[in-house]
mmCIF file of C-alpha atoms in Angstrom:
data_model
loop_
_atom_site.group_PDB
_atom_site.id
_atom_site.type_symbol
_atom_site.label_atom_id
_atom_site.label_comp_id
_atom_site.label_asym_id
_atom_site.label_seq_id
_atom_site.Cartn_x
_atom_site.Cartn_y
_atom_site.Cartn_z
ATOM 1 C CA ASN T 20 0.140 0.013 0.091
ATOM 2 C CA MET T 21 2.759 2.535 0.761
ATOM 3 C CA ASN T 22 4.262 1.292 -2.238
ATOM 4 C CA PHE T 23 1.901 2.435 -4.015
ATOM 5 C CA ASN T 24 1.724 5.271 -1.870
ATOM 6 C CA GLU T 25 5.116 6.576 -2.704
ATOM 7 C CA VAL T 26 5.141 6.667 -6.281
ATOM 8 C CA ILE T 27 1.376 8.082 -7.088
ATOM 9 C CA ALA T 28 3.054 11.059 -4.731
ATOM 10 C CA ALA T 29 6.196 11.057 -6.396
ATOM 11 C CA ARG T 30 4.308 11.083 -9.986
ATOM 12 C CA ALA T 31 2.334 13.728 -8.560
ATOM 13 C CA ASN T 32 5.239 16.400 -7.720
ATOM 14 C CA GLN T 33 6.911 15.532 -11.295
ATOM 15 C CA ILE T 34 4.137 16.349 -12.706
ATOM 16 C CA MET T 35 3.734 19.560 -10.417
ATOM 17 C CA GLY T 36 7.954 20.256 -11.283
ATOM 18 C CA LEU T 37 8.364 20.261 -7.680
ATOM 19 C CA ALA T 38 11.275 18.311 -6.325
ATOM 20 C CA GLN T 39 10.041 14.868 -3.774
ATOM 21 C CA ASP T 40 10.597 16.786 -0.872
ATOM 22 C CA ALA T 41 10.391 20.241 -1.089
ATOM 23 C CA PRO T 42 8.349 22.245 0.716
ATOM 24 C CA GLY T 43 4.618 22.451 -0.047
ATOM 25 C CA GLY T 44 5.048 18.445 -2.656
ATOM 26 C CA VAL T 45 2.489 15.900 -1.825
ATOM 27 C CA THR T 46 3.166 13.276 0.240
ATOM 28 C CA ALA T 47 2.454 9.225 0.824
ATOM 29 C CA ASN T 48 1.376 9.706 4.507
ATOM 30 C CA ASP T 49 0.067 12.785 4.741
ATOM 31 C CA HIS T 50 -2.092 13.655 1.584
ATOM 32 C CA VAL T 51 -1.747 9.957 -0.521
ATOM 33 C CA ASN T 52 -2.989 7.501 2.759
ATOM 34 C CA LEU T 53 -5.195 10.075 3.808
ATOM 35 C CA ALA T 54 -8.517 9.130 5.440
ATOM 36 C CA GLN T 55 -6.857 5.626 4.536
ATOM 37 C CA SER T 56 -4.533 2.676 6.222
ATOM 38 C CA THR T 57 -3.330 -0.321 4.582
ATOM 39 C CA ASN T 58 -5.813 -2.444 6.629
ATOM 40 C CA ASP T 59 -8.925 -1.264 4.643
ATOM 41 C CA CYS T 60 -7.081 -0.661 1.661
ATOM 42 C CA VAL T 61 -5.224 -4.123 0.645
ATOM 43 C CA PRO T 62 -8.373 -6.397 1.201
ATOM 44 C CA THR T 63 -10.499 -3.800 -1.146
ATOM 45 C CA GLY T 64 -7.811 -4.046 -3.712
ATOM 46 C CA ILE T 65 -7.544 -8.184 -3.218
ATOM 47 C CA LYS T 66 -11.454 -8.173 -3.466
ATOM 48 C CA ILE T 67 -11.256 -5.436 -6.814
ATOM 49 C CA ALA T 68 -8.917 -7.356 -8.425
ATOM 50 C CA CYS T 69 -10.581 -10.945 -8.492
ATOM 51 C CA VAL T 70 -14.428 -8.743 -9.385
ATOM 52 C CA LEU T 71 -12.111 -7.538 -12.049
ATOM 53 C CA ALA T 72 -10.846 -10.979 -12.987
ATOM 54 C CA TRP T 73 -13.506 -12.311 -13.345
ATOM 55 C CA PRO T 74 -15.505 -11.418 -16.802
ATOM 56 C CA ALA T 75 -13.076 -13.033 -18.705
ATOM 57 C CA LEU T 76 -13.045 -16.538 -16.192
ATOM 58 C CA GLN T 77 -16.473 -16.341 -16.983
ATOM 59 C CA GLU T 78 -15.750 -16.383 -20.750
ATOM 60 C CA ALA T 79 -14.205 -19.094 -20.385
ATOM 61 C CA ALA T 80 -16.024 -21.837 -18.835
ATOM 62 C CA GLN T 81 -19.594 -20.832 -20.725
ATOM 63 C CA LEU T 82 -17.702 -21.564 -23.631
ATOM 64 C CA LEU T 83 -16.951 -24.874 -21.914
ATOM 65 C CA ILE T 84 -20.558 -24.941 -21.156
ATOM 66 C CA LYS T 85 -21.130 -23.695 -24.758
ATOM 67 C CA ALA T 86 -18.855 -26.920 -25.976
ATOM 68 C CA LEU T 87 -21.226 -29.642 -23.814
ATOM 69 C CA GLU T 88 -23.804 -28.536 -24.863
ATOM 70 C CA ALA T 89 -22.917 -28.406 -28.657
ATOM 71 C CA LYS T 90 -21.398 -32.399 -27.839
ATOM 72 C CA GLY T 91 -24.904 -32.638 -25.876
ATOM 73 C CA ARG T 92 -26.994 -32.040 -29.096
ATOM 74 C CA GLU T 93 -24.650 -33.602 -31.413
ATOM 75 C CA THR T 94 -24.927 -37.111 -29.502
ATOM 76 C CA THR T 95 -28.286 -37.462 -28.451
ATOM 77 C CA ASP T 96 -29.534 -40.454 -29.796
ATOM 78 C CA ILE T 97 -26.437 -42.189 -29.299
ATOM 79 C CA LEU T 98 -27.145 -45.184 -26.964
ATOM 80 C CA ARG T 99 -25.063 -45.611 -23.919
ATOM 81 C CA THR T 100 -24.631 -47.709 -21.225
ATOM 82 C CA GLY T 101 -25.461 -45.828 -17.646
ATOM 83 C CA ARG T 102 -22.702 -46.776 -14.842
ATOM 84 C CA THR T 103 -23.365 -47.075 -11.419
ATOM 85 C CA CYS T 104 -20.238 -47.690 -9.192
ATOM 86 C CA MET T 105 -18.220 -48.497 -12.650
ATOM 87 C CA GLN T 106 -20.533 -51.418 -13.522
ATOM 88 C CA ALA T 107 -23.433 -51.080 -15.693
ATOM 89 C CA ALA T 108 -26.552 -49.803 -14.962
ATOM 90 C CA GLN T 109 -29.315 -48.603 -17.412
ATOM 91 C CA PRO T 110 -29.381 -47.216 -21.061
ATOM 92 C CA MET T 111 -29.314 -43.605 -21.669
ATOM 93 C CA THR T 112 -27.963 -41.210 -24.228
ATOM 94 C CA TYR T 113 -24.602 -39.872 -24.520
ATOM 95 C CA GLY T 114 -26.906 -36.497 -25.489
ATOM 96 C CA GLN T 115 -28.095 -36.814 -22.044
ATOM 97 C CA LEU T 116 -24.502 -37.058 -20.655
ATOM 98 C CA PHE T 117 -23.318 -33.670 -21.983
ATOM 99 C CA GLY T 118 -26.430 -32.157 -20.757
ATOM 100 C CA GLY T 119 -26.122 -33.149 -17.348
ATOM 101 C CA TYR T 120 -22.184 -31.803 -17.726
ATOM 102 C CA ALA T 121 -22.866 -28.469 -19.315
ATOM 103 C CA SER T 122 -25.727 -28.323 -16.228
ATOM 104 C CA MET T 123 -23.024 -28.888 -13.999
ATOM 105 C CA VAL T 124 -20.881 -26.399 -15.253
ATOM 106 C CA SER T 125 -23.192 -24.036 -15.831
ATOM 107 C CA ARG T 126 -24.678 -23.976 -11.922
ATOM 108 C CA ALA T 127 -21.157 -23.882 -10.600
ATOM 109 C CA LEU T 128 -20.545 -21.230 -12.915
ATOM 110 C CA GLN T 129 -23.829 -19.432 -10.730
ATOM 111 C CA ASP T 130 -22.538 -19.909 -7.774
ATOM 112 C CA VAL T 131 -19.495 -18.277 -8.815
ATOM 113 C CA GLU T 132 -21.299 -14.989 -9.540
ATOM 114 C CA ARG T 133 -22.872 -14.641 -6.280
ATOM 115 C CA ALA T 134 -19.319 -14.967 -4.510
ATOM 116 C CA VAL T 135 -17.987 -12.105 -6.749
ATOM 117 C CA HIS T 136 -20.912 -10.408 -6.262
ATOM 118 C CA GLY T 137 -19.837 -10.822 -2.577
ATOM 119 C CA LEU T 138 -16.580 -8.856 -3.609
ATOM 120 C CA CYS T 139 -18.363 -5.938 -3.872
ATOM 121 C CA THR T 140 -18.590 -4.965 -0.610
ATOM 122 C CA VAL T 141 -15.191 -3.406 1.228
ATOM 123 C CA PRO T 142 -14.152 -2.617 4.311
ATOM 124 C CA MET T 143 -13.010 1.083 3.055
ATOM 125 C CA GLY T 144 -13.579 3.792 6.312
ATOM 126 C CA GLY T 145 -12.528 0.978 8.448
ATOM 127 C CA THR T 146 -9.238 2.870 8.644
ATOM 128 C CA ALA T 147 -7.213 0.779 10.748
ATOM 129 C CA ILE T 148 -9.335 -1.542 13.103
ATOM 130 C CA GLY T 149 -12.441 -0.919 11.717
ATOM 131 C CA THR T 150 -12.887 2.476 14.056
ATOM 132 C CA GLY T 151 -12.462 4.647 11.096
ATOM 133 C CA LEU T 152 -10.188 7.103 12.884
ATOM 134 C CA GLY T 153 -8.882 9.336 10.586
ATOM 135 C CA ALA T 154 -11.403 9.317 7.990
ATOM 136 C CA PRO T 155 -13.605 12.601 7.834
ATOM 137 C CA GLU T 156 -17.202 12.229 8.605
ATOM 138 C CA GLY T 157 -19.419 11.329 4.650
ATOM 139 C CA TYR T 158 -15.890 9.685 3.330
ATOM 140 C CA ARG T 159 -17.155 5.793 2.910
ATOM 141 C CA GLU T 160 -20.168 7.681 1.202
ATOM 142 C CA VAL T 161 -17.946 9.119 -0.922
ATOM 143 C CA ILE T 162 -15.262 6.242 -1.690
ATOM 144 C CA GLU T 163 -18.484 4.022 -2.343
ATOM 145 C CA GLU T 164 -19.436 6.199 -5.087
ATOM 146 C CA ALA T 165 -15.676 7.079 -6.702
ATOM 147 C CA LEU T 166 -14.612 3.631 -6.828
ATOM 148 C CA SER T 167 -18.321 2.810 -8.195
ATOM 149 C CA GLU T 168 -17.695 4.915 -11.294
ATOM 150 C CA SER T 169 -14.219 4.850 -12.072
ATOM 151 C CA LEU T 170 -14.434 0.724 -11.907
ATOM 152 C CA GLY T 171 -17.695 0.898 -13.711
ATOM 153 C CA LEU T 172 -19.137 -1.687 -10.270
ATOM 154 C CA GLU T 173 -21.230 -1.378 -7.501
ATOM 155 C CA ILE T 174 -18.825 -1.337 -5.475
ATOM 156 C CA GLU T 175 -19.844 -0.885 -1.052
ATOM 157 C CA CYS T 176 -18.683 0.019 2.451
ATOM 158 C CA ALA T 177 -19.142 -2.955 5.115
ATOM 159 C CA ALA T 178 -22.513 -1.989 6.690
ATOM 160 C CA ASN T 179 -19.903 -3.365 10.432
ATOM 161 C CA ALA T 180 -16.756 -1.808 9.654
ATOM 162 C CA PHE T 181 -15.627 -4.295 12.298
ATOM 163 C CA ASP T 182 -16.748 -7.468 10.462
ATOM 164 C CA GLY T 183 -15.582 -6.204 7.267
ATOM 165 C CA MET T 184 -11.917 -5.427 8.074
ATOM 166 C CA GLN T 185 -11.690 -9.279 10.477
ATOM 167 C CA SER T 186 -13.041 -11.659 8.663
ATOM 168 C CA ALA T 187 -12.573 -12.988 5.218
ATOM 169 C CA ASP T 188 -15.257 -15.221 4.791
ATOM 170 C CA GLY T 189 -15.834 -13.263 1.346
ATOM 171 C CA PHE T 190 -12.550 -15.136 -0.154
ATOM 172 C CA ALA T 191 -12.636 -18.212 1.889
ATOM 173 C CA ARG T 192 -16.657 -17.906 -0.341
ATOM 174 C CA MET T 193 -14.927 -17.565 -3.848
ATOM 175 C CA SER T 194 -12.152 -20.034 -3.652
ATOM 176 C CA ALA T 195 -14.710 -22.638 -1.977
ATOM 177 C CA GLU T 196 -16.236 -21.541 -4.761
ATOM 178 C CA LEU T 197 -13.716 -21.846 -7.236
ATOM 179 C CA ARG T 198 -12.895 -24.751 -6.138
ATOM 180 C CA ASN T 199 -15.875 -26.383 -7.223
ATOM 181 C CA LEU T 200 -15.898 -25.078 -10.477
ATOM 182 C CA ALA T 201 -13.015 -27.042 -10.969
ATOM 183 C CA ALA T 202 -14.281 -29.952 -9.352
ATOM 184 C CA ALA T 203 -17.187 -30.131 -11.669
ATOM 185 C CA CYS T 204 -14.400 -29.889 -14.918
ATOM 186 C CA ALA T 205 -12.286 -32.720 -13.076
ATOM 187 C CA LYS T 206 -14.891 -35.158 -13.542
ATOM 188 C CA ILE T 207 -16.425 -35.072 -16.322
ATOM 189 C CA ALA T 208 -12.321 -35.219 -17.151
ATOM 190 C CA ALA T 209 -12.075 -38.112 -15.322
ATOM 191 C CA ASP T 210 -14.885 -39.456 -17.219
ATOM 192 C CA LEU T 211 -13.834 -38.964 -20.192
ATOM 193 C CA VAL T 212 -10.400 -40.601 -19.373
ATOM 194 C CA ILE T 213 -12.328 -43.999 -18.752
ATOM 195 C CA LEU T 214 -14.545 -43.933 -22.124
ATOM 196 C CA SER T 215 -11.962 -42.984 -24.073
ATOM 197 C CA SER T 216 -10.303 -46.105 -23.175
ATOM 198 C CA ASP T 217 -8.815 -48.555 -25.754
ATOM 199 C CA GLY T 218 -11.615 -50.476 -27.239
ATOM 200 C CA ALA T 219 -9.165 -53.671 -27.375
ATOM 201 C CA SER T 220 -9.136 -53.615 -23.478
ATOM 202 C CA GLY T 221 -11.551 -50.877 -22.236
ATOM 203 C CA ILE T 222 -14.441 -49.661 -22.363
ATOM 204 C CA GLY T 223 -13.364 -47.471 -25.785
ATOM 205 C CA GLU T 224 -16.803 -45.544 -27.266
ATOM 206 C CA ILE T 225 -15.051 -41.718 -26.573
ATOM 207 C CA LEU T 226 -12.596 -40.862 -29.480
ATOM 208 C CA LEU T 227 -10.553 -37.609 -28.292
ATOM 209 C CA PRO T 228 -8.482 -35.375 -30.631
ATOM 210 C CA ALA T 229 -4.811 -36.329 -30.828
ATOM 211 C CA VAL T 230 -3.776 -33.062 -29.962
ATOM 212 C CA GLN T 231 0.229 -34.538 -29.597
ATOM 213 C CA PRO T 232 2.513 -37.861 -30.263
ATOM 214 C CA GLY T 233 1.019 -39.957 -27.451
ATOM 215 C CA SER T 234 4.297 -41.592 -26.847
ATOM 216 C CA SER T 235 7.845 -41.937 -27.344
ATOM 217 C CA ILE T 236 8.005 -45.781 -26.945
ATOM 218 C CA MET T 237 4.531 -47.086 -28.032
ATOM 219 C CA ALA T 238 3.371 -46.283 -31.816
ATOM 220 C CA GLY T 239 -0.031 -44.880 -31.887
ATOM 221 C CA LYS T 240 -0.935 -44.449 -28.854
ATOM 222 C CA VAL T 241 -3.220 -41.425 -28.371
ATOM 223 C CA ASN T 242 -3.235 -40.267 -24.654
ATOM 224 C CA PRO T 243 -6.354 -37.940 -23.029
ATOM 225 C CA VAL T 244 -3.485 -34.859 -22.255
ATOM 226 C CA MET T 245 -6.267 -32.524 -22.413
ATOM 227 C CA PRO T 246 -8.401 -34.285 -19.932
ATOM 228 C CA MET T 247 -5.533 -34.452 -17.776
ATOM 229 C CA SER T 248 -4.755 -31.340 -18.163
ATOM 230 C CA ILE T 249 -7.932 -30.224 -16.255
ATOM 231 C CA GLN T 250 -7.704 -32.793 -14.135
ATOM 232 C CA GLN T 251 -3.960 -31.401 -13.210
ATOM 233 C CA ILE T 252 -5.230 -27.597 -13.144
ATOM 234 C CA SER T 253 -8.258 -28.844 -10.206
ATOM 235 C CA MET T 254 -5.285 -30.285 -8.216
ATOM 236 C CA ILE T 255 -3.650 -27.398 -8.033
ATOM 237 C CA VAL T 256 -6.936 -24.675 -7.075
ATOM 238 C CA GLN T 257 -8.099 -27.312 -4.655
ATOM 239 C CA GLY T 258 -4.866 -27.090 -3.375
ATOM 240 C CA GLN T 259 -5.022 -23.376 -3.626
ATOM 241 C CA ASP T 260 -8.159 -23.564 -2.094
ATOM 242 C CA LEU T 261 -6.790 -25.091 1.128
ATOM 243 C CA THR T 262 -4.186 -22.601 1.412
ATOM 244 C CA VAL T 263 -7.140 -19.618 2.122
ATOM 245 C CA SER T 264 -9.147 -21.269 4.015
ATOM 246 C CA LEU T 265 -5.734 -21.948 6.447
ATOM 247 C CA ALA T 266 -5.071 -18.216 5.801
ATOM 248 C CA ALA T 267 -8.838 -17.140 6.697
ATOM 249 C CA GLN T 268 -8.803 -19.290 10.095
ATOM 250 C CA ALA T 269 -5.611 -17.249 10.893
ATOM 251 C CA GLY T 270 -6.919 -13.952 10.853
ATOM 252 C CA GLN T 271 -5.694 -12.087 14.695
ATOM 253 C CA MET T 272 -7.733 -9.931 16.815
ATOM 254 C CA GLU T 273 -8.776 -7.022 14.487
ATOM 255 C CA ILE T 274 -7.486 -7.330 11.005
ATOM 256 C CA ASN T 275 -6.368 -10.832 9.192
ATOM 257 C CA HIS T 276 -2.181 -9.942 8.172
ATOM 258 C CA PHE T 277 -2.227 -13.421 5.997
ATOM 259 C CA GLU T 278 -4.242 -11.716 2.631
ATOM 260 C CA PRO T 279 -1.460 -11.915 0.621
ATOM 261 C CA ALA T 280 -1.581 -16.017 0.989
ATOM 262 C CA MET T 281 -4.890 -15.670 0.194
ATOM 263 C CA ALA T 282 -4.388 -12.951 -2.982
ATOM 264 C CA GLN T 283 -2.146 -15.260 -4.021
ATOM 265 C CA ALA T 284 -4.089 -18.156 -4.104
ATOM 266 C CA LEU T 285 -6.875 -17.115 -5.834
ATOM 267 C CA PHE T 286 -5.308 -15.008 -8.931
ATOM 268 C CA THR T 287 -3.245 -18.763 -9.355
ATOM 269 C CA GLN T 288 -7.097 -20.673 -9.084
ATOM 270 C CA MET T 289 -8.632 -17.951 -11.256
ATOM 271 C CA ALA T 290 -5.679 -17.425 -14.204
ATOM 272 C CA LEU T 291 -5.467 -21.373 -14.162
ATOM 273 C CA LEU T 292 -8.753 -21.779 -15.014
ATOM 274 C CA THR T 293 -9.459 -18.797 -17.756
ATOM 275 C CA ALA T 294 -6.753 -20.312 -19.058
ATOM 276 C CA GLY T 295 -7.546 -24.237 -19.102
ATOM 277 C CA LEU T 296 -11.411 -24.443 -20.006
ATOM 278 C CA PRO T 297 -11.351 -23.107 -23.062
ATOM 279 C CA GLN T 298 -8.412 -25.527 -23.953
ATOM 280 C CA PHE T 299 -10.377 -28.648 -23.333
ATOM 281 C CA ALA T 300 -13.092 -26.727 -24.668
ATOM 282 C CA GLU T 301 -11.563 -26.220 -27.794
ATOM 283 C CA SER T 302 -9.142 -29.218 -28.133
ATOM 284 C CA CYS T 303 -10.879 -31.756 -26.559
ATOM 285 C CA ILE T 304 -14.836 -31.300 -26.100
ATOM 286 C CA ALA T 305 -14.917 -29.778 -29.583
ATOM 287 C CA GLY T 306 -13.297 -32.293 -31.505
ATOM 288 C CA LEU T 307 -14.618 -35.480 -29.682
ATOM 289 C CA LYS T 308 -16.258 -38.475 -31.487
ATOM 290 C CA VAL T 309 -18.384 -41.282 -30.032
ATOM 291 C CA ASP T 310 -18.613 -44.709 -31.532
ATOM 292 C CA GLU T 311 -21.833 -45.426 -32.127
ATOM 293 C CA ALA T 312 -21.611 -48.922 -33.441
ATOM 294 C CA ARG T 313 -19.316 -49.756 -29.970
ATOM 295 C CA SER T 314 -21.554 -47.513 -27.596
ATOM 296 C CA TYR T 315 -24.628 -49.645 -28.632
ATOM 297 C CA GLU T 316 -22.676 -52.477 -28.615
ATOM 298 C CA ASN T 317 -21.120 -52.132 -25.539
ATOM 299 C CA LEU T 318 -24.803 -51.364 -23.892
ATOM 300 C CA ALA T 319 -26.897 -54.817 -25.834
ATOM 301 C CA ARG T 320 -23.679 -56.635 -24.281
ATOM 302 C CA SER T 321 -24.718 -55.868 -20.703
ATOM 303 C CA PHE T 322 -27.060 -56.492 -17.782
ATOM 304 C CA ALA T 323 -28.122 -53.143 -18.014
ATOM 305 C CA VAL T 324 -30.259 -54.629 -20.449
ATOM 306 C CA SER T 325 -32.208 -56.642 -17.813
ATOM 307 C CA THR T 326 -33.866 -54.044 -16.272
ATOM 308 C CA VAL T 327 -35.088 -53.047 -19.052
ATOM 309 C CA PHE T 328 -36.660 -55.776 -20.003
ATOM 310 C CA LEU T 329 -38.670 -56.571 -17.254
ATOM 311 C CA ARG T 330 -41.255 -53.881 -19.025
ATOM 312 C CA ALA T 331 -41.553 -56.316 -21.772
ATOM 313 C CA LEU T 332 -41.418 -58.973 -20.579
ATOM 314 C CA GLY T 333 -41.900 -59.807 -16.632
ATOM 315 C CA TYR T 334 -39.538 -60.554 -14.377
ATOM 316 C CA LYS T 335 -39.633 -64.567 -14.044
ATOM 317 C CA LYS T 336 -38.917 -64.824 -18.070
ATOM 318 C CA VAL T 337 -36.060 -62.045 -17.276
ATOM 319 C CA ALA T 338 -34.178 -63.826 -14.317
ATOM 320 C CA GLY T 339 -35.199 -67.588 -16.347
ATOM 321 C CA LEU T 340 -32.856 -65.298 -19.246
ATOM 322 C CA ALA T 341 -30.193 -63.850 -16.755
ATOM 323 C CA LYS T 342 -29.661 -67.339 -15.148
ATOM 324 C CA ARG T 343 -28.606 -68.387 -19.439
ATOM 325 C CA ALA T 344 -27.064 -65.609 -19.677
ATOM 326 C CA GLN T 345 -24.509 -66.247 -16.464
ATOM 327 C CA LEU T 346 -24.240 -70.105 -17.150
ATOM 328 C CA GLU T 347 -23.037 -69.531 -21.029
ATOM 329 C CA GLY T 348 -21.009 -66.222 -20.703
ATOM 330 C CA ARG T 349 -23.768 -64.951 -23.402
ATOM 331 C CA PRO T 350 -25.512 -61.728 -23.243
ATOM 332 C CA LEU T 351 -28.768 -61.227 -22.126
ATOM 333 C CA SER T 352 -29.880 -59.273 -25.154
ATOM 334 C CA GLU T 353 -28.742 -62.224 -27.711
ATOM 335 C CA ILE T 354 -29.930 -64.867 -25.910
ATOM 336 C CA ALA T 355 -33.822 -63.215 -25.508
ATOM 337 C CA ALA T 356 -33.421 -62.187 -29.530
ATOM 338 C CA GLU T 357 -32.108 -66.352 -30.236
ATOM 339 C CA GLU T 358 -34.867 -67.421 -27.843
ATOM 340 C CA GLY T 359 -37.889 -65.036 -30.565
ATOM 341 C CA LEU T 360 -38.436 -62.891 -27.900
ATOM 342 C CA LEU T 361 -36.643 -59.711 -29.301
ATOM 343 C CA ASP T 362 -35.535 -58.849 -32.681
ATOM 344 C CA ALA T 363 -32.847 -55.914 -33.305
ATOM 345 C CA ASP T 364 -35.637 -53.401 -33.951
ATOM 346 C CA GLN T 365 -37.951 -54.321 -30.987
ATOM 347 C CA LEU T 366 -34.261 -54.803 -28.896
ATOM 348 C CA ARG T 367 -33.370 -50.800 -29.904
ATOM 349 C CA ASP T 368 -37.020 -49.627 -29.318
ATOM 350 C CA VAL T 369 -36.923 -50.579 -26.330
ATOM 351 C CA LEU T 370 -33.726 -49.569 -25.140
ATOM 352 C CA ARG T 371 -34.659 -46.513 -26.427
ATOM 353 C CA GLY T 372 -37.856 -45.583 -24.726
ATOM 354 C CA ALA T 373 -35.904 -46.938 -21.673
ATOM 355 C CA THR T 374 -33.475 -43.352 -21.788
ATOM 356 C CA GLY T 375 -36.396 -40.804 -21.367
ATOM 357 C CA ALA T 376 -35.194 -38.784 -24.380
#
């Protein structure tokens, strides 16, 4: 704070053609810091910096949301196996999967936005400890208006300056919502890693764009580098959230001395997400393809069809089919077709009807 004050004072004297220590010149303490303190200026500056960084992060996340929504529309009719506990559960579509992802990120983004609005309440006017000693009457109203006008934001001073000076809950809330946004994106990334596992030994339903040679020793290998990049960004963001949480609770008496650590953590979180989410959208989501035939094959061969068959064939018949399928090591749907219960078209119709799409 005082470094800024000294630079501003020096520049003011330079403009006026005065030596730095000339009588009648501008001084860092008496003039630039008038009615202010490091203790109310620094947290205000950190809050405003986060608010100003928000539009870029918002745009980055919206690019990802739009990419997920577009992929959902593109894959709206592709059947897949819904999985719980990494086991086949019930049929759904890839459109539903990507639509759910888009909604999840959108919700997390809205929560971040609410936290950003909270940062527009600042402790200016509290001066050193919240009493406002050194600030003239009416200063809070003047500084509110000046900050709002110069920044194009709706800035307001904390209703209770003592609360505003000592509490870091605004920073903790912002960090927590950034953590949640990162966690949502990492969850999507983790799913894509699994779904893109090679068709010979894994699920193999999603084909990710190759953004670089996959391996220095295994020719033709395509690694899920973009999803894994997002996972690592999320790890860092969540680690920084712990830093903010620890710093927020470490405040002592009338102020929190650990705001620089919180500032560094918040700026890192926002910068990583702002840079990473558009890359994830453009270099991964937009270009990925779903192997429709493979996805349907996995579904038709899975025991996810057993719950769907209950309505069409009844419990007793399905139980018998399931028992035979286990004994013979064959798909339940294949045995049902063999017994003339459902042909291929009927099977597809039954599975699609179960998705609710």
